[in-house]
């Protein structure tokens, strides 16, 4: 190397210009040449400077070309590759290829391969990992433990566990990372038992690997195995730490076993003095997400209060978890209050925070909410991004408000927030499903102007819209055409579709994917065109698109809907042969098919098969069996299924109890009805639908006093009773001579300040009148007329109660039963007198029974007063 001053001082000059990588590169190009090559150290230093520059993609190739002009570029290429930890792979690989192309250069050393393989792993280029490893062997370099660990990692990431195991077995030397990589790979692939074997093969237990296997067991629902491993850790002196517990809690929550996770969390809170780790920030956040995802909002609220007191609610990420949980469970108002609390606590919301709120408001589907979101955006409280605007766009599209949606697109353009393909797809889907082809064409024109083209997702939206609008043959033709023409196959729908397709080459061509075939096969099965659907299934397999469980489930659902359960079973067996594992949804579809045929024995067989295969039945599975038993009059076989559900840690839902209550009522076993109802209230809470169901069923079978007791209980519990058929209960009580019960129910309704149909008073007034209880009749009549005045002009549904605090429902259709009273033949002596009093002024002519002998005059008054 020349000892010229420029070469000797080059590194110092580069360091002085480190703040300007582009200037440093120019100095390097100017002061170094083939005649005077720089030291490799300066090449390495400059490469790191340039790699951090925004224009690295343009600068680094210049450096690469300059290096190749040196008489011996190999040391400089090696210096460049030593920066693989910061160089993008697309820039490092050309330098590697140049080095390998030099005939005179020795093979790169193993560390160079290791850096490149690690970079390929970071960018998920698993194909490149394999290619580099093969090249290393061909070059005669010796892979070390680190190299083999990287290859092992790549194989595990690709799910190629059999090959990963072979590589692991062939490794001449292993370290703890080798065991950890393979164990984690097995756990990710759902093979925690195999991961345990890897752990057993370690010279000594490792806490990180143990935690990995524990989490794997929990994720697969193998709680007992996880507990045994934790106990084994304790015995061997390896104390489970908070990471161990967090792994268990996280995995259980993700598997839907939130109650199991909470038991562990509670132990951490209460038994820390016995050596258990205390919950940390991660523990609280994971448990909070678990509660929210499972819909346990009240439990989550208690946890949030604990976090607030303990100082664990101080991060925006924790607030976002709680906000997301509130929004997903329909409690948007509380979410907005929480947003204000964040401001008060000095927690700065981020864009994700606001997008949670915006998405929640928009998903409520109320126009005023969407407008409120717009005002929220324009207030400057937040800086909207493309996600914010897309959520708002979706809200307007779901309501068919295309003008507002277009306004949002215009505002995005004004704010410099460019729509992405997903934004346009949201609008396209709404318009196309609604059959609004004119607006679709305008949107396509707008997309074309902005330089967007239809991708496979956009084509799928068009195909789905055609299927939904009974144009299945057209959709099939387009899918067939996409294989040859790509998205240009949409051109047969009109020239406007041609303006947003760009299939000028095969590489750009958008081809049908699994979703495309799912849409088409589903539509064919719905119409009973199974032969065509099967042809499409074979076609997608021939095109190397493997069907998933959703597509097989589509066939099963279609066959069951058409009563062809034997063929549905054949599909189940076929999917198992093809290596596509059925899941709970698959079996539920089959079970529902047998449920409609009242074949509970077949359902029992399928449930046994599920258990043998380790597929957990859910509440829907049990409800199908309960329904089948109940419809066959075998309610005594259905009842034990509630206990079985609880033993399997499944909480029966309202449908479970609805089926049993109706079944027991049908066989007039009312003590059992009461027992099931009590269990329903304990399990599901004080739900309006349960009280309403019980009242309706008891009324249907003439159990009027029992129905009245349930209604009174609902009133005392302050349950909303708008859907209750209270008039039938009052009338029924009067018909069986239980006037006092009917009277007391009326008084309770009045005392609770409910507005209801005044016609409900009449059976009680008539019955009390027949008993000569004039004072009670007068009081009820006065109350009835007062309520009639308040309800004037308001149509109330028959048998419905409106709480007095609620706004009057002007939009209800149909006349009140109050108005039909004018045409009644029975008790006309009472109602005519009341009507006459309304016309002359209440209280001017004594009580309603003052002129009993003037019944004929009352009819005359009615006929002559309109």
JSON list of C-alpha atoms in Angstrom, two decimals, residues 56-254:
[
{"chain": "A", "resi": 56, "resn": "UNK", "atom": "CA", "xyz": [-27.80, 4.62, 1.41]},
{"chain": "A", "resi": 57, "resn": "UNK", "atom": "CA", "xyz": [-29.48, 2.80, -1.49]},
{"chain": "A", "resi": 58, "resn": "UNK", "atom": "CA", "xyz": [-27.81, 5.24, -3.92]},
{"chain": "A", "resi": 59, "resn": "UNK", "atom": "CA", "xyz": [-24.49, 5.75, -2.12]},
{"chain": "A", "resi": 60, "resn": "UNK", "atom": "CA", "xyz": [-23.48, 2.20, -1.23]},
{"chain": "A", "resi": 61, "resn": "UNK", "atom": "CA", "xyz": [-23.55, 0.85, -4.84]},
{"chain": "A", "resi": 62, "resn": "UNK", "atom": "CA", "xyz": [-21.11, 3.66, -5.75]},
{"chain": "A", "resi": 63, "resn": "UNK", "atom": "CA", "xyz": [-18.78, 2.51, -2.99]},
{"chain": "A", "resi": 64, "resn": "UNK", "atom": "CA", "xyz": [-19.16, -1.10, -4.14]},
{"chain": "A", "resi": 65, "resn": "UNK", "atom": "CA", "xyz": [-18.27, -0.23, -7.77]},
{"chain": "A", "resi": 66, "resn": "UNK", "atom": "CA", "xyz": [-15.26, 1.80, -6.64]},
{"chain": "A", "resi": 67, "resn": "UNK", "atom": "CA", "xyz": [-13.94, -1.09, -4.54]},
{"chain": "A", "resi": 68, "resn": "UNK", "atom": "CA", "xyz": [-14.13, -3.43, -7.55]},
{"chain": "A", "resi": 69, "resn": "UNK", "atom": "CA", "xyz": [-11.67, -1.11, -9.37]},
{"chain": "A", "resi": 70, "resn": "UNK", "atom": "CA", "xyz": [-8.89, -1.96, -6.89]},
{"chain": "A", "resi": 71, "resn": "UNK", "atom": "CA", "xyz": [-6.24, -4.51, -7.93]},
{"chain": "A", "resi": 72, "resn": "UNK", "atom": "CA", "xyz": [-7.27, -6.76, -5.00]},
{"chain": "A", "resi": 73, "resn": "UNK", "atom": "CA", "xyz": [-10.80, -5.86, -3.89]},
{"chain": "A", "resi": 74, "resn": "UNK", "atom": "CA", "xyz": [-11.21, -8.92, -1.62]},
{"chain": "A", "resi": 75, "resn": "UNK", "atom": "CA", "xyz": [-10.02, -7.31, 1.67]},
{"chain": "A", "resi": 76, "resn": "UNK", "atom": "CA", "xyz": [-12.26, -4.30, 1.02]},
{"chain": "A", "resi": 77, "resn": "UNK", "atom": "CA", "xyz": [-15.25, -6.49, 0.16]},
{"chain": "A", "resi": 78, "resn": "UNK", "atom": "CA", "xyz": [-14.64, -8.39, 3.40]},
{"chain": "A", "resi": 79, "resn": "UNK", "atom": "CA", "xyz": [-14.46, -5.04, 5.23]},
{"chain": "A", "resi": 80, "resn": "UNK", "atom": "CA", "xyz": [-17.78, -4.09, 3.64]},
{"chain": "A", "resi": 81, "resn": "UNK", "atom": "CA", "xyz": [-19.37, -7.40, 4.65]},
{"chain": "A", "resi": 82, "resn": "UNK", "atom": "CA", "xyz": [-18.16, -6.92, 8.22]},
{"chain": "A", "resi": 83, "resn": "UNK", "atom": "CA", "xyz": [-20.89, -4.26, 8.39]},
{"chain": "A", "resi": 84, "resn": "UNK", "atom": "CA", "xyz": [-23.69, -6.76, 7.60]},
{"chain": "A", "resi": 85, "resn": "UNK", "atom": "CA", "xyz": [-25.24, -5.99, 10.97]},
{"chain": "A", "resi": 86, "resn": "UNK", "atom": "CA", "xyz": [-26.17, -2.49, 9.68]},
{"chain": "A", "resi": 87, "resn": "UNK", "atom": "CA", "xyz": [-26.24, -3.01, 5.90]},
{"chain": "A", "resi": 88, "resn": "UNK", "atom": "CA", "xyz": [-29.58, -3.87, 4.28]},
{"chain": "A", "resi": 89, "resn": "UNK", "atom": "CA", "xyz": [-29.43, -7.37, 2.88]},
{"chain": "A", "resi": 90, "resn": "UNK", "atom": "CA", "xyz": [-30.17, -6.12, -0.65]},
{"chain": "A", "resi": 91, "resn": "UNK", "atom": "CA", "xyz": [-26.88, -4.16, -0.52]},
{"chain": "A", "resi": 92, "resn": "UNK", "atom": "CA", "xyz": [-24.77, -6.75, 1.30]},
{"chain": "A", "resi": 93, "resn": "UNK", "atom": "CA", "xyz": [-25.56, -9.68, -1.02]},
{"chain": "A", "resi": 94, "resn": "UNK", "atom": "CA", "xyz": [-24.12, -8.00, -4.17]},
{"chain": "A", "resi": 95, "resn": "UNK", "atom": "CA", "xyz": [-20.84, -7.45, -2.31]},
{"chain": "A", "resi": 96, "resn": "UNK", "atom": "CA", "xyz": [-20.83, -11.11, -1.23]},
{"chain": "A", "resi": 97, "resn": "UNK", "atom": "CA", "xyz": [-21.44, -12.29, -4.79]},
{"chain": "A", "resi": 98, "resn": "UNK", "atom": "CA", "xyz": [-18.60, -10.09, -6.05]},
{"chain": "A", "resi": 99, "resn": "UNK", "atom": "CA", "xyz": [-16.30, -11.63, -3.46]},
{"chain": "A", "resi": 100, "resn": "UNK", "atom": "CA", "xyz": [-17.30, -15.18, -4.42]},
{"chain": "A", "resi": 101, "resn": "UNK", "atom": "CA", "xyz": [-16.76, -14.36, -8.10]},
{"chain": "A", "resi": 102, "resn": "UNK", "atom": "CA", "xyz": [-13.09, -13.48, -7.53]},
{"chain": "A", "resi": 103, "resn": "UNK", "atom": "CA", "xyz": [-11.11, -16.51, -8.60]},
{"chain": "A", "resi": 104, "resn": "UNK", "atom": "CA", "xyz": [-8.01, -15.39, -6.75]},
{"chain": "A", "resi": 105, "resn": "UNK", "atom": "CA", "xyz": [-9.80, -14.64, -3.49]},
{"chain": "A", "resi": 106, "resn": "UNK", "atom": "CA", "xyz": [-9.89, -17.26, -0.72]},
{"chain": "A", "resi": 107, "resn": "UNK", "atom": "CA", "xyz": [-13.33, -18.39, 0.53]},
{"chain": "A", "resi": 108, "resn": "UNK", "atom": "CA", "xyz": [-14.93, -15.97, 2.99]},
{"chain": "A", "resi": 109, "resn": "UNK", "atom": "CA", "xyz": [-14.36, -16.96, 6.61]},
{"chain": "A", "resi": 110, "resn": "UNK", "atom": "CA", "xyz": [-17.17, -18.46, 8.66]},
{"chain": "A", "resi": 111, "resn": "UNK", "atom": "CA", "xyz": [-17.94, -15.18, 10.57]},
{"chain": "A", "resi": 112, "resn": "UNK", "atom": "CA", "xyz": [-18.81, -13.49, 7.23]},
{"chain": "A", "resi": 113, "resn": "UNK", "atom": "CA", "xyz": [-21.32, -16.24, 6.49]},
{"chain": "A", "resi": 114, "resn": "UNK", "atom": "CA", "xyz": [-22.68, -15.97, 10.01]},
{"chain": "A", "resi": 115, "resn": "UNK", "atom": "CA", "xyz": [-23.31, -12.23, 9.66]},
{"chain": "A", "resi": 116, "resn": "UNK", "atom": "CA", "xyz": [-25.09, -12.68, 6.33]},
{"chain": "A", "resi": 117, "resn": "UNK", "atom": "CA", "xyz": [-27.19, -15.59, 7.59]},
{"chain": "A", "resi": 118, "resn": "UNK", "atom": "CA", "xyz": [-28.17, -13.55, 10.65]},
{"chain": "A", "resi": 119, "resn": "UNK", "atom": "CA", "xyz": [-29.15, -10.62, 8.41]},
{"chain": "A", "resi": 120, "resn": "UNK", "atom": "CA", "xyz": [-31.22, -12.98, 6.25]},
{"chain": "A", "resi": 121, "resn": "UNK", "atom": "CA", "xyz": [-33.00, -14.25, 9.38]},
{"chain": "A", "resi": 122, "resn": "UNK", "atom": "CA", "xyz": [-33.77, -10.69, 10.49]},
{"chain": "A", "resi": 123, "resn": "UNK", "atom": "CA", "xyz": [-35.48, -10.04, 7.15]},
{"chain": "A", "resi": 124, "resn": "UNK", "atom": "CA", "xyz": [-37.22, -13.47, 7.18]},
{"chain": "A", "resi": 125, "resn": "UNK", "atom": "CA", "xyz": [-35.35, -14.54, 4.03]},
{"chain": "A", "resi": 126, "resn": "UNK", "atom": "CA", "xyz": [-35.33, -18.21, 4.96]},
{"chain": "A", "resi": 127, "resn": "UNK", "atom": "CA", "xyz": [-34.55, -19.26, 1.38]},
{"chain": "A", "resi": 128, "resn": "UNK", "atom": "CA", "xyz": [-31.37, -17.17, 1.50]},
{"chain": "A", "resi": 129, "resn": "UNK", "atom": "CA", "xyz": [-30.33, -18.75, 4.81]},
{"chain": "A", "resi": 130, "resn": "UNK", "atom": "CA", "xyz": [-30.40, -22.18, 3.22]},
{"chain": "A", "resi": 131, "resn": "UNK", "atom": "CA", "xyz": [-28.52, -20.95, 0.11]},
{"chain": "A", "resi": 132, "resn": "UNK", "atom": "CA", "xyz": [-25.79, -19.30, 2.18]},
{"chain": "A", "resi": 133, "resn": "UNK", "atom": "CA", "xyz": [-25.35, -22.38, 4.34]},
{"chain": "A", "resi": 134, "resn": "UNK", "atom": "CA", "xyz": [-24.94, -24.58, 1.25]},
{"chain": "A", "resi": 135, "resn": "UNK", "atom": "CA", "xyz": [-22.44, -22.11, -0.19]},
{"chain": "A", "resi": 136, "resn": "UNK", "atom": "CA", "xyz": [-20.47, -22.19, 3.06]},
{"chain": "A", "resi": 137, "resn": "UNK", "atom": "CA", "xyz": [-20.14, -25.96, 2.78]},
{"chain": "A", "resi": 138, "resn": "UNK", "atom": "CA", "xyz": [-19.17, -25.76, -0.91]},
{"chain": "A", "resi": 139, "resn": "UNK", "atom": "CA", "xyz": [-16.52, -23.14, -0.11]},
{"chain": "A", "resi": 140, "resn": "UNK", "atom": "CA", "xyz": [-14.93, -25.51, 2.36]},
{"chain": "A", "resi": 141, "resn": "UNK", "atom": "CA", "xyz": [-15.52, -23.26, 5.34]},
{"chain": "A", "resi": 142, "resn": "UNK", "atom": "CA", "xyz": [-16.32, -24.94, 8.64]},
{"chain": "A", "resi": 143, "resn": "UNK", "atom": "CA", "xyz": [-19.68, -24.04, 10.22]},
{"chain": "A", "resi": 144, "resn": "UNK", "atom": "CA", "xyz": [-19.42, -23.37, 13.93]},
{"chain": "A", "resi": 145, "resn": "UNK", "atom": "CA", "xyz": [-22.06, -23.70, 16.64]},
{"chain": "A", "resi": 146, "resn": "UNK", "atom": "CA", "xyz": [-23.34, -20.22, 15.90]},
{"chain": "A", "resi": 147, "resn": "UNK", "atom": "CA", "xyz": [-23.75, -21.06, 12.19]},
{"chain": "A", "resi": 148, "resn": "UNK", "atom": "CA", "xyz": [-25.66, -24.23, 12.91]},
{"chain": "A", "resi": 149, "resn": "UNK", "atom": "CA", "xyz": [-27.84, -22.42, 15.46]},
{"chain": "A", "resi": 150, "resn": "UNK", "atom": "CA", "xyz": [-28.77, -19.88, 12.79]},
{"chain": "A", "resi": 151, "resn": "UNK", "atom": "CA", "xyz": [-29.69, -22.67, 10.37]},
{"chain": "A", "resi": 152, "resn": "UNK", "atom": "CA", "xyz": [-31.69, -24.35, 13.12]},
{"chain": "A", "resi": 153, "resn": "UNK", "atom": "CA", "xyz": [-33.51, -21.07, 13.77]},
{"chain": "A", "resi": 154, "resn": "UNK", "atom": "CA", "xyz": [-34.36, -20.70, 10.08]},
{"chain": "A", "resi": 155, "resn": "UNK", "atom": "CA", "xyz": [-35.75, -24.24, 9.83]},
{"chain": "A", "resi": 156, "resn": "UNK", "atom": "CA", "xyz": [-37.83, -23.75, 12.99]},
{"chain": "A", "resi": 157, "resn": "UNK", "atom": "CA", "xyz": [-39.19, -20.42, 11.71]},
{"chain": "A", "resi": 158, "resn": "UNK", "atom": "CA", "xyz": [-40.22, -22.20, 8.50]},
{"chain": "A", "resi": 159, "resn": "UNK", "atom": "CA", "xyz": [-41.99, -24.93, 10.50]},
{"chain": "A", "resi": 160, "resn": "UNK", "atom": "CA", "xyz": [-39.69, -27.63, 9.10]},
{"chain": "A", "resi": 161, "resn": "UNK", "atom": "CA", "xyz": [-39.29, -29.36, 12.44]},
{"chain": "A", "resi": 162, "resn": "UNK", "atom": "CA", "xyz": [-38.35, -32.79, 11.12]},
{"chain": "A", "resi": 163, "resn": "UNK", "atom": "CA", "xyz": [-35.36, -31.35, 9.24]},
{"chain": "A", "resi": 164, "resn": "UNK", "atom": "CA", "xyz": [-34.51, -29.09, 12.20]},
{"chain": "A", "resi": 165, "resn": "UNK", "atom": "CA", "xyz": [-34.37, -32.15, 14.44]},
{"chain": "A", "resi": 166, "resn": "UNK", "atom": "CA", "xyz": [-32.00, -33.88, 11.99]},
{"chain": "A", "resi": 167, "resn": "UNK", "atom": "CA", "xyz": [-29.70, -30.82, 11.93]},
{"chain": "A", "resi": 168, "resn": "UNK", "atom": "CA", "xyz": [-29.81, -30.69, 15.73]},
{"chain": "A", "resi": 169, "resn": "UNK", "atom": "CA", "xyz": [-28.94, -34.39, 16.05]},
{"chain": "A", "resi": 170, "resn": "UNK", "atom": "CA", "xyz": [-26.03, -34.00, 13.60]},
{"chain": "A", "resi": 171, "resn": "UNK", "atom": "CA", "xyz": [-24.48, -31.03, 15.41]},
{"chain": "A", "resi": 172, "resn": "UNK", "atom": "CA", "xyz": [-21.01, -31.99, 16.68]},
{"chain": "A", "resi": 173, "resn": "UNK", "atom": "CA", "xyz": [-21.32, -29.43, 19.47]},
{"chain": "A", "resi": 174, "resn": "UNK", "atom": "CA", "xyz": [-24.35, -27.72, 21.01]},
{"chain": "A", "resi": 175, "resn": "UNK", "atom": "CA", "xyz": [-24.89, -24.96, 23.51]},
{"chain": "A", "resi": 176, "resn": "UNK", "atom": "CA", "xyz": [-27.90, -23.82, 25.53]},
{"chain": "A", "resi": 177, "resn": "UNK", "atom": "CA", "xyz": [-29.08, -21.72, 22.61]},
{"chain": "A", "resi": 178, "resn": "UNK", "atom": "CA", "xyz": [-29.26, -24.82, 20.41]},
{"chain": "A", "resi": 179, "resn": "UNK", "atom": "CA", "xyz": [-31.64, -26.53, 22.84]},
{"chain": "A", "resi": 180, "resn": "UNK", "atom": "CA", "xyz": [-33.66, -23.33, 23.32]},
{"chain": "A", "resi": 181, "resn": "UNK", "atom": "CA", "xyz": [-34.10, -22.73, 19.57]},
{"chain": "A", "resi": 182, "resn": "UNK", "atom": "CA", "xyz": [-35.35, -26.26, 18.91]},
{"chain": "A", "resi": 183, "resn": "UNK", "atom": "CA", "xyz": [-37.66, -26.27, 21.98]},
{"chain": "A", "resi": 184, "resn": "UNK", "atom": "CA", "xyz": [-39.19, -22.93, 20.97]},
{"chain": "A", "resi": 185, "resn": "UNK", "atom": "CA", "xyz": [-39.66, -24.21, 17.42]},
{"chain": "A", "resi": 186, "resn": "UNK", "atom": "CA", "xyz": [-41.57, -27.25, 18.66]},
{"chain": "A", "resi": 187, "resn": "UNK", "atom": "CA", "xyz": [-43.74, -25.10, 20.94]},
{"chain": "A", "resi": 188, "resn": "UNK", "atom": "CA", "xyz": [-44.63, -22.74, 18.08]},
{"chain": "A", "resi": 189, "resn": "UNK", "atom": "CA", "xyz": [-45.55, -25.76, 15.94]},
{"chain": "A", "resi": 190, "resn": "UNK", "atom": "CA", "xyz": [-47.85, -27.10, 18.67]},
{"chain": "A", "resi": 191, "resn": "UNK", "atom": "CA", "xyz": [-45.45, -29.86, 19.71]},
{"chain": "A", "resi": 192, "resn": "UNK", "atom": "CA", "xyz": [-44.77, -29.04, 23.35]},
{"chain": "A", "resi": 193, "resn": "UNK", "atom": "CA", "xyz": [-44.35, -32.74, 24.20]},
{"chain": "A", "resi": 194, "resn": "UNK", "atom": "CA", "xyz": [-41.43, -32.87, 21.76]},
{"chain": "A", "resi": 195, "resn": "UNK", "atom": "CA", "xyz": [-40.10, -29.64, 23.28]},
{"chain": "A", "resi": 196, "resn": "UNK", "atom": "CA", "xyz": [-40.12, -31.34, 26.67]},
{"chain": "A", "resi": 197, "resn": "UNK", "atom": "CA", "xyz": [-37.94, -34.14, 25.22]},
{"chain": "A", "resi": 198, "resn": "UNK", "atom": "CA", "xyz": [-35.47, -31.49, 24.06]},
{"chain": "A", "resi": 199, "resn": "UNK", "atom": "CA", "xyz": [-35.45, -30.05, 27.58]},
{"chain": "A", "resi": 200, "resn": "UNK", "atom": "CA", "xyz": [-34.89, -33.52, 29.03]},
{"chain": "A", "resi": 201, "resn": "UNK", "atom": "CA", "xyz": [-31.81, -33.87, 26.82]},
{"chain": "A", "resi": 202, "resn": "UNK", "atom": "CA", "xyz": [-30.11, -30.79, 28.25]},
{"chain": "A", "resi": 203, "resn": "UNK", "atom": "CA", "xyz": [-27.13, -31.36, 30.55]},
{"chain": "A", "resi": 204, "resn": "UNK", "atom": "CA", "xyz": [-28.84, -29.13, 33.11]},
{"chain": "A", "resi": 205, "resn": "UNK", "atom": "CA", "xyz": [-32.19, -27.41, 33.18]},
{"chain": "A", "resi": 206, "resn": "UNK", "atom": "CA", "xyz": [-32.26, -23.88, 31.81]},
{"chain": "A", "resi": 207, "resn": "UNK", "atom": "CA", "xyz": [-34.78, -21.35, 33.10]},
{"chain": "A", "resi": 208, "resn": "UNK", "atom": "CA", "xyz": [-35.41, -19.74, 29.68]},
{"chain": "A", "resi": 209, "resn": "UNK", "atom": "CA", "xyz": [-36.06, -23.10, 27.99]},
{"chain": "A", "resi": 210, "resn": "UNK", "atom": "CA", "xyz": [-38.27, -24.20, 30.89]},
{"chain": "A", "resi": 211, "resn": "UNK", "atom": "CA", "xyz": [-40.32, -21.01, 30.54]},
{"chain": "A", "resi": 212, "resn": "UNK", "atom": "CA", "xyz": [-40.68, -21.65, 26.81]},
{"chain": "A", "resi": 213, "resn": "UNK", "atom": "CA", "xyz": [-41.99, -25.19, 27.35]},
{"chain": "A", "resi": 214, "resn": "UNK", "atom": "CA", "xyz": [-44.32, -24.10, 30.16]},
{"chain": "A", "resi": 215, "resn": "UNK", "atom": "CA", "xyz": [-45.86, -21.48, 27.85]},
{"chain": "A", "resi": 216, "resn": "UNK", "atom": "CA", "xyz": [-46.17, -24.08, 25.10]},
{"chain": "A", "resi": 217, "resn": "UNK", "atom": "CA", "xyz": [-48.05, -26.48, 27.37]},
{"chain": "A", "resi": 218, "resn": "UNK", "atom": "CA", "xyz": [-50.42, -23.74, 28.49]},
{"chain": "A", "resi": 219, "resn": "UNK", "atom": "CA", "xyz": [-51.09, -22.62, 24.92]},
{"chain": "A", "resi": 220, "resn": "UNK", "atom": "CA", "xyz": [-52.06, -26.18, 23.97]},
{"chain": "A", "resi": 221, "resn": "UNK", "atom": "CA", "xyz": [-54.32, -26.51, 27.02]},
{"chain": "A", "resi": 222, "resn": "UNK", "atom": "CA", "xyz": [-51.99, -29.03, 28.69]},
{"chain": "A", "resi": 223, "resn": "UNK", "atom": "CA", "xyz": [-52.24, -27.32, 32.06]},
{"chain": "A", "resi": 224, "resn": "UNK", "atom": "CA", "xyz": [-51.37, -30.39, 34.12]},
{"chain": "A", "resi": 225, "resn": "UNK", "atom": "CA", "xyz": [-48.14, -30.93, 32.15]},
{"chain": "A", "resi": 226, "resn": "UNK", "atom": "CA", "xyz": [-47.25, -27.26, 32.68]},
{"chain": "A", "resi": 227, "resn": "UNK", "atom": "CA", "xyz": [-47.84, -27.58, 36.42]},
{"chain": "A", "resi": 228, "resn": "UNK", "atom": "CA", "xyz": [-45.74, -30.74, 36.60]},
{"chain": "A", "resi": 229, "resn": "UNK", "atom": "CA", "xyz": [-42.86, -28.98, 34.84]},
{"chain": "A", "resi": 230, "resn": "UNK", "atom": "CA", "xyz": [-43.11, -25.98, 37.20]},
{"chain": "A", "resi": 231, "resn": "UNK", "atom": "CA", "xyz": [-43.01, -28.37, 40.17]},
{"chain": "A", "resi": 232, "resn": "UNK", "atom": "CA", "xyz": [-40.04, -30.18, 38.63]},
{"chain": "A", "resi": 233, "resn": "UNK", "atom": "CA", "xyz": [-38.24, -26.84, 38.34]},
{"chain": "A", "resi": 234, "resn": "UNK", "atom": "CA", "xyz": [-38.82, -26.18, 42.05]},
{"chain": "A", "resi": 235, "resn": "UNK", "atom": "CA", "xyz": [-37.56, -29.66, 43.01]},
{"chain": "A", "resi": 236, "resn": "UNK", "atom": "CA", "xyz": [-34.36, -29.15, 41.02]},
{"chain": "A", "resi": 237, "resn": "UNK", "atom": "CA", "xyz": [-33.74, -25.79, 42.65]},
{"chain": "A", "resi": 238, "resn": "UNK", "atom": "CA", "xyz": [-34.67, -23.73, 39.60]},
{"chain": "A", "resi": 239, "resn": "UNK", "atom": "CA", "xyz": [-37.11, -21.21, 41.07]},
{"chain": "A", "resi": 240, "resn": "UNK", "atom": "CA", "xyz": [-39.84, -20.16, 38.60]},
{"chain": "A", "resi": 241, "resn": "UNK", "atom": "CA", "xyz": [-39.59, -16.41, 38.12]},
{"chain": "A", "resi": 242, "resn": "UNK", "atom": "CA", "xyz": [-42.08, -13.80, 37.05]},
{"chain": "A", "resi": 243, "resn": "UNK", "atom": "CA", "xyz": [-41.34, -14.62, 33.41]},
{"chain": "A", "resi": 244, "resn": "UNK", "atom": "CA", "xyz": [-42.43, -18.22, 34.06]},
{"chain": "A", "resi": 245, "resn": "UNK", "atom": "CA", "xyz": [-45.71, -17.04, 35.52]},
{"chain": "A", "resi": 246, "resn": "UNK", "atom": "CA", "xyz": [-46.24, -14.42, 32.84]},
{"chain": "A", "resi": 247, "resn": "UNK", "atom": "CA", "xyz": [-45.70, -17.07, 30.17]},
{"chain": "A", "resi": 248, "resn": "UNK", "atom": "CA", "xyz": [-48.34, -19.28, 31.80]},
{"chain": "A", "resi": 249, "resn": "UNK", "atom": "CA", "xyz": [-50.83, -16.46, 32.19]},
{"chain": "A", "resi": 250, "resn": "UNK", "atom": "CA", "xyz": [-50.31, -15.16, 28.65]},
{"chain": "A", "resi": 251, "resn": "UNK", "atom": "CA", "xyz": [-50.62, -18.58, 27.05]},
{"chain": "A", "resi": 252, "resn": "UNK", "atom": "CA", "xyz": [-53.75, -19.44, 29.05]},
{"chain": "A", "resi": 253, "resn": "UNK", "atom": "CA", "xyz": [-55.40, -16.14, 28.12]},
{"chain": "A", "resi": 254, "resn": "UNK", "atom": "CA", "xyz": [-54.61, -16.64, 24.44]}
]
